[in-house]
CSV table of C-alpha atoms in Angstrom, one decimal:
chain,number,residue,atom,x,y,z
L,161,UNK,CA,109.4,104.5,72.8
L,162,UNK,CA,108.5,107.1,75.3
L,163,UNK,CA,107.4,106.2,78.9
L,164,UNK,CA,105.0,109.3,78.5
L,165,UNK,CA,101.8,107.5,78.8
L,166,UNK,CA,100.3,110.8,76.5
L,167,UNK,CA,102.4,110.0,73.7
L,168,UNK,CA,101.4,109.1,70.4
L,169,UNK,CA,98.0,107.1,71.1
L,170,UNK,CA,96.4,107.6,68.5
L,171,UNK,CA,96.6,103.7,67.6
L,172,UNK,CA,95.7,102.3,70.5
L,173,UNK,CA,92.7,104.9,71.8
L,174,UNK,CA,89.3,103.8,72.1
L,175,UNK,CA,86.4,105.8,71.4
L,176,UNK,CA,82.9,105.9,73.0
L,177,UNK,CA,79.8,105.4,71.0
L,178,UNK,CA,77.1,105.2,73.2
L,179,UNK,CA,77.4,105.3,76.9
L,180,UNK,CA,75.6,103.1,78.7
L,181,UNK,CA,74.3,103.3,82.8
L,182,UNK,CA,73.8,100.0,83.3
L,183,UNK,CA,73.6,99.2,87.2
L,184,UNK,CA,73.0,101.7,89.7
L,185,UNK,CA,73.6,100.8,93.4
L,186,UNK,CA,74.3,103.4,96.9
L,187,UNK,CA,77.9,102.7,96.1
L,188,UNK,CA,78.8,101.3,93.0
L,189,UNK,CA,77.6,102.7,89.5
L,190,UNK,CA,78.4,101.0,86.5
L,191,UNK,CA,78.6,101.5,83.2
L,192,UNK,CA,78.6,99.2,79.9
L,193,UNK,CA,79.9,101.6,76.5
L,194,UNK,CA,80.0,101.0,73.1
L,195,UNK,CA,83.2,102.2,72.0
L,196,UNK,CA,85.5,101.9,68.9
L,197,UNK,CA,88.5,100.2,68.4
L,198,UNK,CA,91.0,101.4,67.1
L,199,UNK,CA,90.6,99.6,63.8
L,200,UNK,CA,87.5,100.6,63.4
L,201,UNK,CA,85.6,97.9,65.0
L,202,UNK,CA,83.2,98.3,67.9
L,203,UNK,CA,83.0,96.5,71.4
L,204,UNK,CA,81.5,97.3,74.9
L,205,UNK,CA,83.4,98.1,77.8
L,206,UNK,CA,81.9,97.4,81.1
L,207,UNK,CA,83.2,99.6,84.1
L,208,UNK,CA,83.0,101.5,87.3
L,209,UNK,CA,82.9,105.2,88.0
L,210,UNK,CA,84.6,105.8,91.1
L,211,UNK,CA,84.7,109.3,93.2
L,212,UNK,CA,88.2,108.7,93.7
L,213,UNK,CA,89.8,108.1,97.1
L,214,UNK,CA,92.8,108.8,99.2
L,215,UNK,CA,95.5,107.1,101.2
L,216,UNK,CA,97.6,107.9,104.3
L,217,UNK,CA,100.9,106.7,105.4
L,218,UNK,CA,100.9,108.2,109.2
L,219,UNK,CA,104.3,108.5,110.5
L,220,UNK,CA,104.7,107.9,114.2
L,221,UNK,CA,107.3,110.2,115.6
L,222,UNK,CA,108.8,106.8,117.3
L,223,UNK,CA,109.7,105.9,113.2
L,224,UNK,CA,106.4,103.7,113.2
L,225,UNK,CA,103.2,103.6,111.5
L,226,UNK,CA,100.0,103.9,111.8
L,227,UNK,CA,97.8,100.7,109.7
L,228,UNK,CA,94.4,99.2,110.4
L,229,UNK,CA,92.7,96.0,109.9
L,230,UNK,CA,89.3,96.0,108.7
L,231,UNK,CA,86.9,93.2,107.1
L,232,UNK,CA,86.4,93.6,103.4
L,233,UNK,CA,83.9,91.7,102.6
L,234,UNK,CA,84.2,90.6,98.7
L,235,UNK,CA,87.5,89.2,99.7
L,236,UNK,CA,85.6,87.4,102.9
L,237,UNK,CA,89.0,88.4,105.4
L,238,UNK,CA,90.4,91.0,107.7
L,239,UNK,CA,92.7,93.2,106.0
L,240,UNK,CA,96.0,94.8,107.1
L,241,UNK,CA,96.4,98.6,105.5
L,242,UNK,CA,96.8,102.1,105.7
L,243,UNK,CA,94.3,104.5,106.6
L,244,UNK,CA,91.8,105.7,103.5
L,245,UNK,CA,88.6,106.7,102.0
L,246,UNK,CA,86.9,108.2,99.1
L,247,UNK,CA,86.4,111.3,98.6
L,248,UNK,CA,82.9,113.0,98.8
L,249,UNK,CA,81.8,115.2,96.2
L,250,UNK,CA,83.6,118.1,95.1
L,251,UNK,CA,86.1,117.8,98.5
L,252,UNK,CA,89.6,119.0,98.0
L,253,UNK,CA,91.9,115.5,98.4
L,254,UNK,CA,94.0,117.1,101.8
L,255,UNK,CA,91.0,117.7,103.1
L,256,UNK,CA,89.7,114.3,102.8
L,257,UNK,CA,92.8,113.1,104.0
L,258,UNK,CA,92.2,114.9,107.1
L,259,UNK,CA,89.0,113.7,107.3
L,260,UNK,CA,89.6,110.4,106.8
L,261,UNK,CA,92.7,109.9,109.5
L,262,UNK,CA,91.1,111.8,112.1
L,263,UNK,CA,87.9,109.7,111.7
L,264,UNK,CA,89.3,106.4,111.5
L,265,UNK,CA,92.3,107.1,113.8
L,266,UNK,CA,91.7,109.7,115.9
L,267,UNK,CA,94.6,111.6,114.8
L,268,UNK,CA,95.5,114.9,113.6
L,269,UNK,CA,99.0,115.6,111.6
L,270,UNK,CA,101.1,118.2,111.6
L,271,UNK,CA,102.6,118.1,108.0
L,272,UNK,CA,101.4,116.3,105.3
L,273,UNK,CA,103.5,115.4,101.8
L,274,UNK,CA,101.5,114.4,98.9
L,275,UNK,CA,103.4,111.7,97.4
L,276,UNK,CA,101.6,110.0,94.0
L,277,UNK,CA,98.5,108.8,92.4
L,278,UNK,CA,97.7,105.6,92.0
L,279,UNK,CA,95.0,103.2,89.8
L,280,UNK,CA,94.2,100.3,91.0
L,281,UNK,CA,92.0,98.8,89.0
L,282,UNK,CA,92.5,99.9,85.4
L,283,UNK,CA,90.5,97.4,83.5
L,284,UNK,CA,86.7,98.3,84.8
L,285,UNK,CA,87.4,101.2,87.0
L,286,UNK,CA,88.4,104.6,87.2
L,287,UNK,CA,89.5,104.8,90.5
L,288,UNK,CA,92.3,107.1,91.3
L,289,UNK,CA,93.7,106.8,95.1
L,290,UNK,CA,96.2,109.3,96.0
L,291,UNK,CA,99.2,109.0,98.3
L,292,UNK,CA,99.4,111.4,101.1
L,293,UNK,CA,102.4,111.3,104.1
L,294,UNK,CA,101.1,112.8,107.8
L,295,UNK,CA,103.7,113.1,110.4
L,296,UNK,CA,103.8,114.9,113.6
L,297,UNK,CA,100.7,113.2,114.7
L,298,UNK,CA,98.9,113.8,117.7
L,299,UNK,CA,96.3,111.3,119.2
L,300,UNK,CA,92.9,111.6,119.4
L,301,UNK,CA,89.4,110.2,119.5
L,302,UNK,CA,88.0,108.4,116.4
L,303,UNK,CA,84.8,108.7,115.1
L,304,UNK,CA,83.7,106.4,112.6
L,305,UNK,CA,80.8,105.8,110.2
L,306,UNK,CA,78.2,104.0,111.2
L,307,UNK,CA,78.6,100.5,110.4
L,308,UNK,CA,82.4,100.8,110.0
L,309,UNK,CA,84.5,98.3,112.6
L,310,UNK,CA,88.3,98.9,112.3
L,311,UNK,CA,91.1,98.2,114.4
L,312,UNK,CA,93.7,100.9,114.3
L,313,UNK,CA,97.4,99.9,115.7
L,314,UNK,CA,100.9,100.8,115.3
L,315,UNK,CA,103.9,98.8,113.1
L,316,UNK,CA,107.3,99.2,112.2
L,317,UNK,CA,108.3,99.8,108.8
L,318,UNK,CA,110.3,96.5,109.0
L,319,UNK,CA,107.2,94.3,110.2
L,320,UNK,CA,105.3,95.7,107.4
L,321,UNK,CA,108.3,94.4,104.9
L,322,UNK,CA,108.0,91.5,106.3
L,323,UNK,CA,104.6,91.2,106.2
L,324,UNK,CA,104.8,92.1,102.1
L,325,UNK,CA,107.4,89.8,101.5
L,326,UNK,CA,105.9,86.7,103.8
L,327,UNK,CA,102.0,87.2,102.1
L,328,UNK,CA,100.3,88.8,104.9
L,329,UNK,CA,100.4,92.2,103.6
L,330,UNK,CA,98.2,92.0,100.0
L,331,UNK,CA,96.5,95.0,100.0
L,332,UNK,CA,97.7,96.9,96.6
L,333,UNK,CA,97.6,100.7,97.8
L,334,UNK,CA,99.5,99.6,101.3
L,335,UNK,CA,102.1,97.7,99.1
L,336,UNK,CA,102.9,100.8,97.2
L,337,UNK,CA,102.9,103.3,100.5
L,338,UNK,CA,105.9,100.8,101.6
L,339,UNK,CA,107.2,101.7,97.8
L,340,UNK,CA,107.0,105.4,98.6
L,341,UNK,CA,108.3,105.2,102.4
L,342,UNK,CA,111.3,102.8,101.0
L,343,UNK,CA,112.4,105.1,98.7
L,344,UNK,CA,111.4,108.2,100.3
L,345,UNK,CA,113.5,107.2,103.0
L,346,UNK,CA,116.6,106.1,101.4
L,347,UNK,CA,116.4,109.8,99.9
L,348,UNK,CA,115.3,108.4,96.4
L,349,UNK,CA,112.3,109.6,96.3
L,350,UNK,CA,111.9,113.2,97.9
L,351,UNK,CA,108.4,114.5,99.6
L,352,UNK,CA,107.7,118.1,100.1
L,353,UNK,CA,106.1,118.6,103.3
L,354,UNK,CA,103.3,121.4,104.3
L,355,UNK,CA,101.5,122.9,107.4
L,356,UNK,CA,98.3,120.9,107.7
L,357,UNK,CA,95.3,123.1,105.9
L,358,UNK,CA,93.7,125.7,107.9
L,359,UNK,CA,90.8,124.7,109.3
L,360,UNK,CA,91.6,120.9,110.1
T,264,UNK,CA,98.1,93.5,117.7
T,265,UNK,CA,99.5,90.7,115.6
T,266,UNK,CA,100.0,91.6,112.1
T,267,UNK,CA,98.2,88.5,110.9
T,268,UNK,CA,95.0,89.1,109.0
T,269,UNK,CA,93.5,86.0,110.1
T,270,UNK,CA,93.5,86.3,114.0
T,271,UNK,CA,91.2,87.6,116.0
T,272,UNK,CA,88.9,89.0,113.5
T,273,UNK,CA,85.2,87.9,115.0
T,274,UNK,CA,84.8,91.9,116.1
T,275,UNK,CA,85.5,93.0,112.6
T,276,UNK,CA,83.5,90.1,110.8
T,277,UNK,CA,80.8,90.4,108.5
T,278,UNK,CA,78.5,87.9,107.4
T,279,UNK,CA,76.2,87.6,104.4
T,280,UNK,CA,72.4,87.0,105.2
T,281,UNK,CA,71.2,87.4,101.6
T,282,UNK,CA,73.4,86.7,98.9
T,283,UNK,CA,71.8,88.9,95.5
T,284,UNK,CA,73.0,88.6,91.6
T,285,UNK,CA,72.8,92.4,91.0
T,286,UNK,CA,74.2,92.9,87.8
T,287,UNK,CA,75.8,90.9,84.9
T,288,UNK,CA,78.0,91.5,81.8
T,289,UNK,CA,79.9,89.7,79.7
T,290,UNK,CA,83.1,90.7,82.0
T,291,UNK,CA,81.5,92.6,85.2
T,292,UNK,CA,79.5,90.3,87.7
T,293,UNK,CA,78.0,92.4,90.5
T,294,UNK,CA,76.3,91.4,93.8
T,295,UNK,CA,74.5,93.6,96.4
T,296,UNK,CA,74.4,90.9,99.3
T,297,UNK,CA,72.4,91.7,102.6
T,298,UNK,CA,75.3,91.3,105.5
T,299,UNK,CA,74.8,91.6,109.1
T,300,UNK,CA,77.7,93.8,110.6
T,301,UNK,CA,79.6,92.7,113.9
T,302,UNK,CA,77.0,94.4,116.2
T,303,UNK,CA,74.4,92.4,114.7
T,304,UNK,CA,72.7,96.1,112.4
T,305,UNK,CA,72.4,95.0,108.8
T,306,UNK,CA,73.9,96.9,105.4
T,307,UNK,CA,74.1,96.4,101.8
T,308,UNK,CA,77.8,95.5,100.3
T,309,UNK,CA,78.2,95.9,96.4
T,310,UNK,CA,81.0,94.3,95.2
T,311,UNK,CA,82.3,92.5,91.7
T,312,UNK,CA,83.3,89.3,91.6
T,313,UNK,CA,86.5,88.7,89.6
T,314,UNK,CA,88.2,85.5,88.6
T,315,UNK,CA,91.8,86.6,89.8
T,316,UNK,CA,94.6,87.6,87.2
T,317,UNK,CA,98.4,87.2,87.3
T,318,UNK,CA,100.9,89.8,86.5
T,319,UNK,CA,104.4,89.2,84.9
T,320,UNK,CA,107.6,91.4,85.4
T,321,UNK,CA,109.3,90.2,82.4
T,322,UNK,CA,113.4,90.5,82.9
T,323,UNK,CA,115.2,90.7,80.0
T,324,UNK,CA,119.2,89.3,80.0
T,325,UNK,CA,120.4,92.8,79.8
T,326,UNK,CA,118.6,93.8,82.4
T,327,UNK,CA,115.9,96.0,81.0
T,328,UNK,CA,112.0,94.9,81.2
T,329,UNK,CA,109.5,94.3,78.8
T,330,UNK,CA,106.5,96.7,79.9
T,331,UNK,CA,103.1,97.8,77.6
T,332,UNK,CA,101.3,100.9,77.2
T,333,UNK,CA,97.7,100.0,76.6
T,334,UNK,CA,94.1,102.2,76.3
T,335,UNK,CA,92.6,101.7,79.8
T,336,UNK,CA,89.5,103.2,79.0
T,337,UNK,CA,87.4,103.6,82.3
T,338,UNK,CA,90.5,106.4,82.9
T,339,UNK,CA,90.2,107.2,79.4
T,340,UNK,CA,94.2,107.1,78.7
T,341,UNK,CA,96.8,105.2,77.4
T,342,UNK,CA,98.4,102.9,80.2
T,343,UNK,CA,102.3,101.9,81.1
T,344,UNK,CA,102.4,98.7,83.0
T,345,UNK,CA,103.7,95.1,83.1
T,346,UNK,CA,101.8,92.5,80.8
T,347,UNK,CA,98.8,90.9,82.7
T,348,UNK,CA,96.0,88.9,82.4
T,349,UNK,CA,92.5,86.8,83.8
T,350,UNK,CA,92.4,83.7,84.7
T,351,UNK,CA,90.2,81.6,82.8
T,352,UNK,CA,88.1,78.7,84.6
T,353,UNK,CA,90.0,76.2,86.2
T,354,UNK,CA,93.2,77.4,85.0
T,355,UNK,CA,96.4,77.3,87.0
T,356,UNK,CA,98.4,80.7,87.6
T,357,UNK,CA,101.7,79.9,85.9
T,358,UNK,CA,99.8,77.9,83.0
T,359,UNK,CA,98.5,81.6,82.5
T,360,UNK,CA,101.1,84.0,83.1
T,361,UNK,CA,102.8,81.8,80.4
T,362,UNK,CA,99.6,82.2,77.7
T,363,UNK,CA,99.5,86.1,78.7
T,364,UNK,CA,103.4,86.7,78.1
T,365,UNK,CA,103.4,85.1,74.9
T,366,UNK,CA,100.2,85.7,73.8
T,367,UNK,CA,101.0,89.6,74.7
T,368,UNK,CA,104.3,90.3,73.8
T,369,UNK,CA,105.4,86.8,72.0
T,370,UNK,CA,108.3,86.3,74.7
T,371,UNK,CA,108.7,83.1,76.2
T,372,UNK,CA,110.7,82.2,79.3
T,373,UNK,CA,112.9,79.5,80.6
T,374,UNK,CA,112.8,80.5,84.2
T,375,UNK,CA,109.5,81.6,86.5
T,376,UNK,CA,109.3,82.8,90.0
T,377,UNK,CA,106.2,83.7,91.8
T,378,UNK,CA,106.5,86.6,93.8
T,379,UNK,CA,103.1,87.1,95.3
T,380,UNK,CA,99.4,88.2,95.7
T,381,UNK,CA,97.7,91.8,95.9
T,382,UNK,CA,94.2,92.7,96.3
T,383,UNK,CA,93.7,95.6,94.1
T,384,UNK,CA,90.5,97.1,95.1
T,385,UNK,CA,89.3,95.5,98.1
T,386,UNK,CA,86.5,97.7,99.3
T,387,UNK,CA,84.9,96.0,95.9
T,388,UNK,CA,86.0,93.6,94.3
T,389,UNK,CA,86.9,90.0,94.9
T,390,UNK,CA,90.0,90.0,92.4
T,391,UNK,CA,93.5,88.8,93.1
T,392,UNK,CA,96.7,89.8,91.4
T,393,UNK,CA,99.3,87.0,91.3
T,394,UNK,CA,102.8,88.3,91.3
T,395,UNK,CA,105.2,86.6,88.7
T,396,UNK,CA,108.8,86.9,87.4
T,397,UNK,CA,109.9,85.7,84.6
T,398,UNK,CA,113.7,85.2,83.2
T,399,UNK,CA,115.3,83.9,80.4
T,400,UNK,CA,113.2,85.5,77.6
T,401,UNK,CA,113.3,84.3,74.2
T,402,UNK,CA,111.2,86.9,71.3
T,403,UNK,CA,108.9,85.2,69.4
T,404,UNK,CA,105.7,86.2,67.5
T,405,UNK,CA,102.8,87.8,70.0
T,406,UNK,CA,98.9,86.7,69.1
T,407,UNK,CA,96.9,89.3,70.7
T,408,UNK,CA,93.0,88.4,71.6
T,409,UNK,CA,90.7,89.8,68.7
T,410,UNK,CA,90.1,93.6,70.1
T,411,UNK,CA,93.4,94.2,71.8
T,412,UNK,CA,95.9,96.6,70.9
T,413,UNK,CA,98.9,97.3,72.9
T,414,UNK,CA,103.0,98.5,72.6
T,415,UNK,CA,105.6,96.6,73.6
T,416,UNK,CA,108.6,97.8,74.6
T,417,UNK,CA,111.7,97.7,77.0
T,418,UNK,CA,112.4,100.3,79.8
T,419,UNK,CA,115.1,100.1,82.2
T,420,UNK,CA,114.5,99.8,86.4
T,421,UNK,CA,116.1,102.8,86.2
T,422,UNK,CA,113.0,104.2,83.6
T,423,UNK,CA,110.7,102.7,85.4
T,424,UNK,CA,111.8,104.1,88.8
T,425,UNK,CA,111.9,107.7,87.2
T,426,UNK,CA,108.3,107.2,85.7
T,427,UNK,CA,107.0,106.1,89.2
T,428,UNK,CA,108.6,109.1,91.3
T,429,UNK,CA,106.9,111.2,88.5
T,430,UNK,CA,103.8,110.1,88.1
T,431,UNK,CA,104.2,109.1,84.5
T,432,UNK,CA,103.7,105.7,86.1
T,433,UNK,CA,100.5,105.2,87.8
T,434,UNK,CA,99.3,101.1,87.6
T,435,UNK,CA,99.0,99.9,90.6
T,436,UNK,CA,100.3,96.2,89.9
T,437,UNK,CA,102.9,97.6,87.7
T,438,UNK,CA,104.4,99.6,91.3
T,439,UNK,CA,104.0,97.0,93.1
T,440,UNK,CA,106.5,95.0,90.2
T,441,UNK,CA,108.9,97.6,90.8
T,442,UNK,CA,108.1,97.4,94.7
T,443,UNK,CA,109.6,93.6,94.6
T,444,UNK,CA,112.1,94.4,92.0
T,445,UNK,CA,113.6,96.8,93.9
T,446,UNK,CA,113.6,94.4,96.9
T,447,UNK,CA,114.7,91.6,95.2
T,448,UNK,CA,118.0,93.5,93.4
T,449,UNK,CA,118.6,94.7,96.7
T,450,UNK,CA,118.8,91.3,97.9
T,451,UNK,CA,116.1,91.6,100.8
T,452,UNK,CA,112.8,89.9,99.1
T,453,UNK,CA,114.2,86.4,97.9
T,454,UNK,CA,112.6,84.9,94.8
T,455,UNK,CA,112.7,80.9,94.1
T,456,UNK,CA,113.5,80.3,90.4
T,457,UNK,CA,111.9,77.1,88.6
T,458,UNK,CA,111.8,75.9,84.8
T,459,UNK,CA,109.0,76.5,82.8
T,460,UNK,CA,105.6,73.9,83.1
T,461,UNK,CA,106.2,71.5,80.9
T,462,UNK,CA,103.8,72.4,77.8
T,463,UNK,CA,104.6,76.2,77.5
């Protein structure tokens, strides 16, 4: 069987009936859907719609990176990742990645690699985060959102192995920039890097 | 800056001053609490509240794994990832990484060893992805849940690895699978092996 997630679906492809806003909020807007089965049947199919967002894995030109810890509040802790945000309506992804670093870091990259997409949450939402590389970074100031409180701070690659492997690390889109920087760095898994965009 | 999510967060911290039921389905549960932020302004954070799920990266003796390719519909396409499922109430993790594996692709295992946690989508949602492997597969019969529909089938690390670098492989829990397979074959991420619970 093919790994070709576009193959031959026909048996397993749900169907909307009749879509379904269901709860509106300033952030989160979800839907409930009547679809069909695949046999014919019906159900409903309760979900997000998500903007999509994007993820950075800075590179420090000391071999370190730059992560943040911020509280997220449905989880009730500080967490340890990498630099992100969603993206706002009908902005480019490198742009937003700009955006995103600069605001919550303070720095500006150089080059930039575009390494994958993600989805995090495939059951009941269809968020999409890509995975973006920066390196040549230069420091500057941050600015954040209002009501956004982040700390920003540098780590080896090997503390933040650790860190995954010990349980301290559990965020899902930082876990898989350590997959990409693992392999991209044991020339596995190749990046192809770019000038930052023009006006950044 | 210690790497540990716990310390020092007070500056970071937010607290809820209203809890509010926003939304309910017969799967989503959605809260819009009040919270007051660390320098004591107020915002609104919408968030689900999940019951936490486990994951299983099912090893078969020649070395392949047993992944799926299932209709994710809030992306609207046929999904590759490792089997997976919710917790129900009260239920310990292993009891149901063992009901999703069998119940999902019919194989049972003699050996299990837990891996770890992710947080999939913490800027909203409470949920937790327990990391399981499993060894020593035996095929039996599957009994999917009355409106699933999924394929079965064995890829090798080697598959797997080539769908992730492509893009062909998106889940998030699924890379993070590969993430401590990869870690764990390379002899860096130990896992501790135990029999099965006793009723599986």
């Amino acid at each position: 069987m093919s790994l070709d997630s576009n193959a031959d679906t026909a048996h397993l492809r749900e169907t909307c009936i009749e879509p379904e806003a269901a709860w509106r909020g300033s952030f989160l807007d979800v839907r409930r859907d009547r679809v069909a089965l695949p046999d014919g049947s019906t159900a409903h199919r309760e979900y997000i719609v998500h903007p999509g967002a994007v993820m950075i894995v800075p590179l420090l030109d000391d071999g370190r990176l730059v992560v943040e810890r911020q509280w997220r509040y449905p989880l009730q802790r500080a967490i340890l990742e990498f630099p992100a945000g969603k993206l706002e309506a009908g902005e480019p992804v490198l742009d937003c990645a700009v955006r995103e670093l600069v605001e919550e870091t303070g720095y500006r990259a150089a080059e930039w690699a575009r390494a994958g997409l993600l989805h995090n949450a495939i059951a009941y939402s269809s968020e999409g985060i890509e995975v973006w590389f920066a390196r040549g970074l230069v420091a500057g100031e941050r600015r954040l959102d209002e009501g956004e409180f982040l700390d920003v701070f540098a780590a080896s690659a090997d503390e933040l192995d650790a860190a995954a492997r010990s349980g301290a690390l559990t965020d899902a889109k930082t876990l898989i920039g350590l997959l990409w920087l693992q392999n991209w760095r044991a020339g596995r898994w190749p990046l192809e890097w770019h000038g930052a965009p023009a006006r950044s």
